[in-house]
XYZ file of N, CA and C in Angstrom:
765
model
N 27.990 42.280 54.228
C 29.399 42.397 54.601
C 29.695 43.829 55.033
N 30.386 43.968 56.158
C 30.711 45.297 56.675
C 31.762 45.978 55.808
N 31.618 47.290 55.661
C 32.572 48.096 54.917
C 33.050 49.213 55.840
N 34.349 49.509 55.784
C 34.937 50.474 56.708
C 35.670 51.578 55.943
N 35.526 52.802 56.419
C 36.346 53.902 55.897
C 37.727 53.804 56.526
N 38.654 54.612 56.052
C 40.003 54.546 56.583
C 40.035 54.947 58.062
N 39.205 55.903 58.459
C 39.164 56.296 59.869
C 38.585 55.188 60.735
N 37.549 54.517 60.225
C 36.973 53.401 60.968
C 37.969 52.249 61.065
N 38.695 52.032 59.982
C 39.721 50.982 59.965
C 40.803 51.295 60.999
N 41.181 52.553 61.101
C 42.205 52.962 62.059
C 41.723 52.745 63.490
N 40.467 53.141 63.763
C 39.928 52.965 65.117
C 39.810 51.488 65.472
N 39.406 50.676 64.516
C 39.202 49.252 64.763
C 40.519 48.534 65.031
N 41.563 48.895 64.277
C 42.830 48.155 64.323
C 43.878 48.764 65.235
N 43.744 50.073 65.536
C 44.788 50.754 66.290
C 45.930 51.243 65.413
N 45.855 50.983 64.102
C 46.861 51.467 63.151
C 46.482 52.890 62.749
N 47.437 53.793 62.723
C 47.130 55.186 62.422
C 46.660 55.357 60.976
N 45.875 56.401 60.742
C 45.435 56.728 59.382
C 46.651 56.965 58.495
N 47.648 57.630 59.058
C 48.879 57.893 58.299
C 49.527 56.597 57.814
N 49.580 55.599 58.700
C 50.185 54.323 58.324
C 49.350 53.620 57.247
N 48.022 53.683 57.367
C 47.158 53.061 56.355
C 47.326 53.722 54.997
N 47.460 55.038 54.994
C 47.722 55.745 53.729
C 49.056 55.291 53.139
N 50.050 55.107 54.003
C 51.368 54.654 53.539
C 51.271 53.244 52.968
N 50.541 52.357 53.653
C 50.383 50.986 53.151
C 49.699 50.980 51.788
N 48.748 51.893 51.593
C 48.072 52.006 50.300
C 49.063 52.481 49.237
N 49.853 53.503 49.585
C 50.779 54.091 48.610
C 51.812 53.088 48.113
N 52.266 52.187 48.998
C 53.308 51.226 48.598
C 52.714 49.908 48.098
N 51.375 49.823 48.083
C 50.727 48.628 47.556
C 50.622 47.483 48.542
N 50.928 47.733 49.804
C 50.878 46.666 50.811
C 49.446 46.353 51.207
N 48.615 47.379 51.335
C 47.203 47.192 51.687
C 46.382 48.207 50.907
N 45.882 47.783 49.760
C 45.035 48.651 48.946
C 43.589 48.515 49.404
N 42.840 49.608 49.482
C 41.419 49.506 49.850
C 40.646 48.739 48.788
N 39.556 48.102 49.219
C 38.743 47.320 48.281
C 38.138 48.207 47.211
N 37.827 49.450 47.594
C 37.237 50.391 46.635
C 37.548 51.811 47.076
N 37.527 52.722 46.103
C 37.690 54.142 46.386
C 36.473 54.852 45.810
N 35.725 55.566 46.654
C 34.506 56.220 46.208
C 34.774 57.449 45.369
N 33.727 57.964 44.773
C 33.829 59.173 43.949
C 34.310 60.358 44.777
N 34.058 60.279 46.096
C 34.493 61.349 47.000
C 35.948 61.181 47.444
N 36.609 60.119 46.927
C 38.008 59.869 47.268
C 38.195 59.056 48.536
N 37.107 58.688 49.219
C 37.199 57.908 50.448
C 37.623 56.478 50.129
N 38.488 55.940 50.968
C 38.900 54.546 50.845
C 37.910 53.671 51.621
N 37.563 52.513 51.057
C 36.656 51.585 51.716
C 37.301 50.202 51.797
N 37.237 49.614 52.991
C 37.856 48.317 53.256
C 36.789 47.305 53.659
N 37.020 46.019 53.328
C 36.094 44.965 53.749
C 36.827 43.965 54.648
N 36.166 42.854 54.968
C 36.742 41.907 55.924
C 38.027 41.272 55.398
N 38.122 41.034 54.105
C 39.366 40.489 53.553
C 40.523 41.455 53.777
N 40.228 42.751 53.698
C 41.254 43.750 53.968
C 41.641 43.732 55.447
N 40.641 43.496 56.325
C 40.935 43.381 57.754
C 41.879 42.221 58.024
N 41.623 41.085 57.381
C 42.473 39.911 57.571
C 43.879 40.148 57.028
N 43.981 40.886 55.932
C 45.306 41.204 55.390
C 46.048 42.144 56.349
N 45.319 43.132 56.905
C 45.954 44.030 57.866
C 46.390 43.256 59.109
N 45.572 42.307 59.545
C 45.960 41.479 60.688
C 47.268 40.748 60.381
N 47.382 40.212 59.156
C 48.621 39.548 58.762
C 49.807 40.508 58.801
N 49.595 41.725 58.315
C 50.665 42.728 58.334
C 51.125 42.967 59.763
N 50.178 43.088 60.688
C 50.525 43.367 62.080
C 51.202 42.178 62.745
N 50.764 40.959 62.402
C 51.451 39.787 62.942
C 52.902 39.764 62.462
N 53.092 40.017 61.175
C 54.457 40.044 60.620
C 55.286 41.144 61.266
N 54.677 42.317 61.477
C 55.411 43.422 62.097
C 55.771 43.082 63.540
N 54.847 42.405 64.247
C 55.142 41.978 65.615
C 56.320 41.023 65.643
N 56.491 40.275 64.539
C 57.617 39.357 64.421
C 58.799 40.009 63.711
N 58.697 41.341 63.532
C 59.791 42.173 63.028
C 60.183 41.872 61.577
N 59.178 41.540 60.762
C 59.422 41.330 59.340
C 59.378 42.680 58.621
N 60.387 43.018 57.800
C 60.362 44.290 57.056
C 59.150 44.365 56.130
N 58.666 45.578 55.887
C 57.458 45.764 55.086
C 57.573 45.138 53.695
N 58.746 45.293 53.068
C 58.895 44.757 51.705
C 58.795 43.229 51.700
N 59.259 42.583 52.756
C 59.170 41.130 52.853
C 57.742 40.689 53.174
N 57.029 41.512 53.938
C 55.629 41.204 54.228
C 54.823 41.201 52.934
N 55.046 42.231 52.114
C 54.299 42.332 50.866
C 54.602 41.149 49.956
N 55.864 40.757 49.886
C 56.241 39.623 49.042
C 55.566 38.343 49.530
N 55.486 38.173 50.846
C 54.868 36.965 51.409
C 53.370 36.931 51.152
N 52.697 38.063 51.365
C 51.244 38.095 51.218
C 50.800 38.023 49.763
N 51.648 38.492 48.857
C 51.288 38.497 47.436
C 51.797 37.261 46.692
N 52.404 36.349 47.438
C 52.926 35.126 46.822
C 51.773 34.280 46.274
N 51.882 33.759 45.052
C 50.811 32.912 44.511
C 50.561 31.711 45.430
N 49.293 31.438 45.668
C 48.958 30.304 46.517
C 49.105 30.580 48.001
N 49.180 31.863 48.387
C 49.305 32.204 49.808
C 48.158 31.564 50.592
N 48.513 30.856 51.665
C 47.533 30.134 52.488
C 47.426 30.830 53.841
N 46.323 31.525 54.074
C 46.142 32.288 55.312
C 46.159 31.378 56.536
N 45.491 30.247 56.443
C 45.434 29.333 57.591
C 46.826 28.831 57.956
N 47.597 28.428 56.933
C 48.959 27.940 57.190
C 49.828 29.048 57.775
N 49.644 30.271 57.276
C 50.422 31.405 57.778
C 50.111 31.657 59.255
N 48.828 31.594 59.612
C 48.433 31.811 60.999
C 48.998 30.720 61.917
N 49.012 29.491 61.442
C 49.567 28.406 62.270
C 51.061 28.618 62.507
N 51.780 29.023 61.468
C 53.214 29.273 61.612
C 53.468 30.453 62.540
N 52.644 31.482 62.415
C 52.801 32.652 63.276
C 52.489 32.313 64.734
N 51.530 31.407 64.936
C 51.207 31.013 66.305
C 52.409 30.364 66.985
N 53.127 29.537 66.238
C 54.310 28.878 66.797
C 55.351 29.919 67.208
N 55.593 30.873 66.324
C 56.604 31.897 66.613
C 56.171 32.810 67.757
N 54.897 33.192 67.760
C 54.398 34.075 68.816
C 54.387 33.367 70.169
N 54.114 32.062 70.167
C 54.145 31.309 71.418
C 55.558 31.312 71.997
N 56.558 31.201 71.109
C 57.949 31.254 71.565
C 58.270 32.634 72.139
N 57.744 33.693 71.489
C 57.945 35.046 71.992
C 57.260 35.225 73.343
N 56.053 34.649 73.482
C 55.322 34.751 74.745
C 56.121 34.113 75.876
N 56.760 32.991 75.567
C 57.590 32.324 76.577
C 58.768 33.213 76.973
N 59.355 33.882 75.977
C 60.489 34.765 76.274
C 60.031 35.941 77.136
N 58.865 36.517 76.805
C 58.359 37.629 77.609
C 58.012 37.178 79.022
N 57.538 35.935 79.151
C 57.251 35.416 80.492
C 58.525 35.366 81.326
N 59.640 35.021 80.687
C 60.923 35.002 81.399
C 61.320 36.423 81.811
N 61.045 37.391 80.922
C 61.372 38.777 81.239
C 60.512 39.287 82.394
N 59.233 38.898 82.420
C 58.363 39.290 83.532
C 58.915 38.730 84.836
N 59.407 37.498 84.786
C 59.992 36.889 85.986
C 61.217 37.665 86.450
N 62.031 38.123 85.481
C 63.211 38.928 85.830
C 62.777 40.239 86.482
N 61.722 40.866 85.940
C 61.201 42.102 86.525
C 60.750 41.861 87.960
N 59.998 40.788 88.178
C 59.491 40.494 89.516
C 60.627 40.262 90.507
N 61.656 39.520 90.060
C 62.764 39.236 90.975
C 63.607 40.475 91.230
N 63.705 41.347 90.212
C 64.446 42.594 90.401
C 63.718 43.496 91.392
N 62.378 43.576 91.258
C 61.591 44.368 92.208
C 61.736 43.821 93.633
N 61.719 42.489 93.752
C 61.875 41.881 95.074
C 63.240 42.213 95.661
N 64.257 42.266 94.792
C 65.602 42.619 95.249
C 65.642 44.076 95.708
N 65.040 44.969 94.905
C 65.054 46.389 95.251
C 64.280 46.672 96.538
N 63.241 45.867 96.771
C 62.422 46.062 97.967
C 62.938 45.286 99.174
N 64.066 44.568 98.983
C 64.703 43.880 100.098
C 64.125 42.534 100.444
N 63.236 41.998 99.565
C 62.622 40.708 99.870
C 63.528 39.530 99.509
N 64.447 39.728 98.589
C 65.399 38.688 98.230
C 66.630 39.325 97.617
N 67.701 38.562 97.542
C 68.940 39.067 96.935
C 69.098 38.437 95.569
N 69.361 39.275 94.578
C 69.455 38.807 93.193
C 70.881 38.965 92.691
N 71.455 37.900 92.160
C 72.794 37.957 91.591
C 72.792 38.914 90.395
N 73.866 39.707 90.263
C 73.917 40.709 89.196
C 73.722 40.098 87.811
N 74.254 38.899 87.596
C 74.145 38.259 86.279
C 72.691 37.954 85.937
N 71.874 37.698 86.973
C 70.472 37.353 86.744
C 69.653 38.541 86.257
N 70.196 39.759 86.421
C 69.489 40.957 85.969
C 69.209 40.916 84.467
N 70.009 40.162 83.727
C 69.923 40.212 82.273
C 69.448 38.894 81.664
N 68.887 38.010 82.481
C 68.319 36.781 81.958
C 67.078 37.104 81.127
N 66.923 36.404 80.014
C 65.734 36.589 79.187
C 65.888 37.597 78.078
N 66.927 38.437 78.148
C 67.141 39.403 77.065
C 67.817 38.719 75.886
N 67.433 39.113 74.693
C 67.938 38.505 73.474
C 68.896 39.472 72.786
N 70.222 39.222 72.861
C 71.190 40.136 72.237
C 70.968 40.290 70.733
N 70.552 39.204 70.066
C 70.325 39.276 68.621
C 69.144 40.200 68.311
N 68.096 40.115 69.143
C 66.923 40.977 68.934
C 67.289 42.443 69.148
N 68.059 42.714 70.199
C 68.493 44.077 70.465
C 69.327 44.611 69.310
N 70.224 43.761 68.796
C 71.051 44.165 67.655
C 70.179 44.462 66.437
N 69.096 43.690 66.289
C 68.177 43.918 65.177
C 67.465 45.252 65.298
N 67.028 45.614 66.531
C 66.401 46.910 66.754
C 67.353 48.036 66.353
N 68.609 47.895 66.801
C 69.590 48.937 66.527
C 69.863 49.055 65.031
N 69.944 47.912 64.343
C 70.185 47.928 62.901
C 69.038 48.601 62.164
N 67.804 48.360 62.630
C 66.634 48.989 62.006
C 66.675 50.499 62.171
N 67.085 50.960 63.333
C 67.182 52.398 63.572
C 68.252 53.029 62.690
N 69.392 52.346 62.564
C 70.482 52.873 61.736
C 70.049 52.909 60.275
N 69.336 51.859 59.835
C 68.856 51.814 58.453
C 67.869 52.944 58.181
N 67.038 53.246 59.184
C 66.011 54.267 59.027
C 66.585 55.677 59.069
N 67.552 55.919 59.998
C 68.019 57.278 60.256
C 69.479 57.527 59.887
N 70.186 56.494 59.398
C 71.549 56.709 58.937
C 72.602 56.592 60.035
N 73.837 56.860 59.645
C 74.972 56.685 60.547
C 74.927 57.541 61.809
N 74.355 58.762 61.770
C 74.268 59.514 63.029
C 73.549 58.740 64.130
N 72.589 57.876 63.744
C 71.898 57.074 64.739
C 72.834 56.053 65.366
N 73.769 55.506 64.566
C 74.739 54.554 65.110
C 75.589 55.224 66.186
N 75.979 56.479 65.941
C 76.756 57.230 66.936
C 75.923 57.489 68.184
N 74.622 57.773 67.993
C 73.748 58.055 69.124
C 73.559 56.800 69.987
N 73.415 55.641 69.325
C 73.262 54.381 70.053
C 74.508 54.088 70.879
N 75.676 54.301 70.255
C 76.932 54.069 70.972
C 77.054 55.009 72.172
N 76.638 56.253 71.978
C 76.697 57.233 73.066
C 75.730 56.855 74.188
N 74.539 56.359 73.790
C 73.549 55.940 74.773
C 74.072 54.773 75.601
N 74.685 53.802 74.938
C 75.230 52.642 75.648
C 76.334 53.058 76.609
N 77.149 53.997 76.166
C 78.242 54.463 77.027
C 77.702 55.123 78.287
N 76.611 55.897 78.130
C 76.023 56.559 79.285
C 75.367 55.586 80.239
N 74.675 54.576 79.700
C 73.949 53.622 80.537
C 74.870 52.617 81.217
N 76.070 52.488 80.701
C 76.998 51.488 81.241
C 77.255 51.709 82.727
N 77.206 52.968 83.134
C 77.515 53.293 84.537
C 76.273 53.275 85.433
N 75.107 52.986 84.859
C 73.889 52.995 85.648
C 73.860 51.843 86.645
N 73.319 52.097 87.824
C 73.095 51.058 88.815
C 71.627 50.675 88.859
N 71.273 49.817 89.808
C 69.888 49.345 89.916
C 68.915 50.496 90.157
N 69.314 51.435 91.001
C 68.430 52.566 91.305
C 68.179 53.418 90.074
N 69.233 53.633 89.274
C 69.083 54.411 88.031
C 68.061 53.762 87.103
N 68.200 52.438 86.914
C 67.285 51.723 86.026
C 65.862 51.768 86.555
N 65.707 51.577 87.857
C 64.373 51.584 88.460
C 63.702 52.942 88.281
N 64.432 54.017 88.548
C 63.872 55.362 88.407
C 63.541 55.670 86.949
N 64.388 55.214 86.041
C 64.182 55.426 84.610
C 62.887 54.755 84.150
N 62.671 53.512 84.568
C 61.469 52.775 84.184
C 60.215 53.360 84.826
N 60.326 53.780 86.076
C 59.174 54.357 86.763
C 58.750 55.683 86.137
N 59.724 56.478 85.684
C 59.394 57.744 85.032
C 58.674 57.493 83.710
N 59.108 56.463 82.961
C 58.430 56.122 81.706
C 56.965 55.770 81.968
N 56.728 54.956 82.984
C 55.354 54.574 83.326
C 54.533 55.795 83.749
N 55.148 56.695 84.514
C 54.442 57.888 84.988
C 54.067 58.791 83.815
N 54.982 58.949 82.863
C 54.710 59.771 81.680
C 53.544 59.187 80.890
N 53.572 57.877 80.669
C 52.498 57.222 79.921
C 51.161 57.345 80.654
N 51.179 57.167 81.962
C 49.950 57.273 82.762
C 49.373 58.690 82.688
N 50.229 59.689 82.859
C 49.764 61.074 82.856
C 49.260 61.493 81.475
N 49.918 60.982 80.428
C 49.474 61.327 79.078
C 48.142 60.652 78.759
N 47.974 59.414 79.214
C 46.693 58.726 79.015
C 45.571 59.477 79.727
N 45.851 60.018 80.899
C 44.859 60.798 81.641
C 44.500 62.067 80.869
N 45.518 62.707 80.286
C 45.269 63.917 79.485
C 44.414 63.590 78.269
N 44.662 62.427 77.665
C 43.870 61.990 76.514
C 42.405 61.815 76.904
N 42.150 61.130 78.014
C 40.769 60.891 78.447
C 40.070 62.187 78.837
N 40.860 63.183 79.258
C 40.285 64.487 79.608
C 40.053 65.362 78.385
N 40.528 64.894 77.219
C 40.327 65.643 75.982
C 41.206 66.868 75.851
N 42.358 66.874 76.524
C 43.245 68.039 76.451
C 43.946 68.103 75.098
N 44.025 69.268 74.459
C 44.760 69.402 73.196
C 46.233 69.052 73.373
N 46.856 68.542 72.319
C 48.256 68.098 72.426
C 49.210 69.266 72.671
N 48.770 70.485 72.358
C 49.629 71.644 72.594
C 49.209 72.431 73.842
N 48.355 71.838 74.674
C 47.928 72.512 75.910
C 49.078 72.523 76.920
N 48.982 73.399 77.896
C 50.054 73.535 78.891
C 50.311 72.252 79.669
N 49.273 71.530 80.133
C 49.537 70.292 80.866
C 50.242 69.228 80.021
N 49.818 69.094 78.753
C 50.451 68.099 77.884
C 51.884 68.522 77.545
N 52.093 69.809 77.336
C 53.448 70.316 77.083
C 54.371 70.002 78.253
N 53.852 70.116 79.475
C 54.652 69.797 80.661
C 55.026 68.316 80.684
N 54.099 67.450 80.274
C 54.389 66.013 80.200
C 55.437 65.743 79.136
N 55.318 66.438 78.002
C 56.286 66.244 76.927
C 57.671 66.755 77.321
N 57.704 67.772 78.161
C 58.993 68.255 78.643
C 59.695 67.173 79.463
N 58.901 66.448 80.252
C 59.449 65.325 81.016
C 59.906 64.209 80.079
N 59.115 63.963 79.015
C 59.489 62.908 78.068
C 60.759 63.299 77.307
N 60.871 64.571 76.963
C 62.079 65.095 76.309
C 63.306 64.822 77.193
N 63.171 65.106 78.496
C 64.273 64.869 79.432
C 64.560 63.381 79.573
N 63.496 62.566 79.551
C 63.651 61.113 79.674
C 64.407 60.556 78.472
N 64.043 61.023 77.282
C 64.755 60.601 76.069
C 66.213 61.056 76.142
N 66.437 62.289 76.612
C 67.802 62.796 76.737
C 68.645 61.935 77.667
N 68.047 61.467 78.744
C 68.776 60.593 79.662
C 69.103 59.266 78.990
N 68.145 58.732 78.233
C 68.358 57.471 77.521
C 69.456 57.593 76.475
N 69.445 58.712 75.732
C 70.414 58.907 74.657
C 71.753 59.463 75.145
N 71.792 59.882 76.405
C 73.003 60.494 76.960
C 73.325 61.806 76.257
N 72.299 62.456 75.750
C 72.428 63.769 75.103
C 71.019 64.312 74.864
N 70.890 65.609 74.787
C 69.571 66.192 74.531
C 69.157 65.935 73.086
N 67.930 65.469 72.845
C 67.514 65.233 71.462
C 67.282 66.545 70.724
N 67.477 66.520 69.424
C 67.106 67.673 68.604
C 65.598 67.607 68.351
N 64.965 68.728 68.010
C 63.535 68.677 67.685
C 63.210 67.695 66.561
N 64.065 67.645 65.532
C 63.827 66.719 64.425
C 63.898 65.270 64.888
N 64.865 64.968 65.759
C 65.005 63.606 66.258
C 63.813 63.225 67.128
N 63.329 64.174 67.928
C 62.189 63.926 68.802
C 60.936 63.666 67.961
N 60.744 64.456 66.913
C 59.600 64.254 66.021
C 59.738 62.936 65.261
N 60.965 62.588 64.881
C 61.202 61.320 64.197
C 60.871 60.134 65.083
N 61.158 60.278 66.364
C 60.833 59.222 67.313
C 59.319 59.026 67.401
N 58.578 60.121 67.251
C 57.112 60.028 67.260
C 56.625 59.152 66.114
N 57.227 59.291 64.942
C 56.862 58.449 63.799
C 57.189 56.987 64.081
N 58.304 56.752 64.756
C 58.687 55.380 65.105
C 57.643 54.768 66.031
N 57.148 55.540 66.987
C 56.115 55.046 67.902
C 54.883 54.599 67.115
N 54.521 55.370 66.090
C 53.328 55.052 65.314
C 53.530 53.853 64.397
N 54.731 53.728 63.843
C 54.973 52.704 62.826
C 55.347 51.343 63.398
N 55.873 51.323 64.622
C 56.335 50.070 65.201
C 55.188 49.403 65.962
N 54.811 48.170 65.583
C 53.663 47.520 66.226
C 53.859 47.253 67.711
N 55.116 47.116 68.161
C 55.343 46.873 69.583
C 55.009 48.121 70.412
N 55.392 49.295 69.899
C 55.025 50.534 70.578
C 53.514 50.719 70.551
N 52.913 50.468 69.368
C 51.463 50.618 69.236
C 50.737 49.713 70.221
N 51.163 48.454 70.306
C 50.516 47.511 71.223
C 50.655 47.977 72.663
N 51.819 48.506 73.017
C 52.056 48.968 74.392
C 51.122 50.126 74.740
N 51.088 51.139 73.868
C 50.318 52.336 74.185
C 48.812 52.109 74.085
N 48.377 51.314 73.093
C 46.941 51.066 72.958
C 46.421 50.219 74.109
N 47.297 49.419 74.721
C 46.892 48.633 75.892
C 46.661 49.548 77.094
N 47.353 50.683 77.126
C 47.171 51.641 78.222
C 45.884 52.436 78.029
N 45.683 52.921 76.786
C 44.456 53.676 76.472
C 44.273 53.706 74.954
N 43.101 53.337 74.460
C 42.853 53.386 73.010
C 43.099 54.800 72.467
N 43.873 54.877 71.386
C 44.165 56.171 70.778
C 45.405 56.846 71.342
N 46.056 56.204 72.331
C 47.204 56.849 72.966
C 48.394 56.968 72.022
N 48.579 56.004 71.130
C 49.715 56.055 70.205
C 49.675 57.335 69.375
N 48.537 57.581 68.754
C 48.388 58.762 67.895
C 48.518 60.042 68.725
N 47.901 60.053 69.890
C 47.932 61.220 70.772
C 49.365 61.502 71.228
N 50.080 60.453 71.621
C 51.469 60.569 72.062
C 52.317 61.169 70.942
N 52.174 60.606 69.741
C 52.982 61.066 68.608
C 52.683 62.521 68.257
N 51.395 62.889 68.246
C 51.032 64.269 67.927
C 51.547 65.231 68.989
N 51.508 64.801 70.250
C 52.020 65.648 71.330
C 53.526 65.854 71.192
N 54.236 64.806 70.802
C 55.684 64.926 70.607
C 55.997 65.881 69.461
N 55.245 65.758 68.369
C 55.490 66.644 67.224
C 55.158 68.094 67.576
N 54.084 68.293 68.327
C 53.721 69.652 68.757
C 54.814 70.239 69.647
N 55.335 69.434 70.544
C 56.396 69.906 71.430
C 57.663 70.225 70.631
N 57.992 69.365 69.648
C 59.184 69.589 68.830
C 59.074 70.899 68.037
N 57.864 71.196 67.547
C 57.672 72.428 66.781
C 57.884 73.649 67.658
N 57.623 73.513 68.947
C 57.765 74.635 69.852
C 59.177 74.836 70.394
N 60.089 73.931 70.081
C 61.457 74.047 70.596
C 62.255 75.047 69.763
């Protein structure tokens, strides 16, 4: 049976070492054994438990509820996977609708077809968006509620061109940072700092105000802890989530 150290577990799963240490501390994912040298060791059962944690996180289940579900007497992994498949299939269908909206919006912007303004927002789930916002407020307190309201007020006046440019800049930042990662550039190097300066401005545009260094660093932790961000960045380049977060923290320290 294969045994993995915490670093190997992180590389295999895409979950940061920091997150694995946190899961250990709260009892959500304890290593199978701890060596005399203090190293954590995980086996395949631990891998399957981590997979369950990530499936639950993808379905936006709070950590405390995940632990209660996994530690429930008589927990049936097969039954849990079947139930998760049903929910994930529904999510896949929703994302397929969103991809269709993206394609039709691009066709509209490029002049290939005309899209009714109401169709711009087909496929979005208001309840899901409200849930994201509630999670942020719970994590960062009432100042985050004010920031969300300010962000919405700023975006309300955006037109199609504003949204298109905003999304294209996000993709460009991610692409350039992935290139820096593959080149082995330090997170505090001049080229990476320049990319982070663009990301700082991008966040400021989204929030309708310049972020504070603490808020920018806090956002880096959110990128690491949220499985949707992790899935997005790891799909672009393995290790990008951790690299992105470290670059943001390095930039925040320099402000």
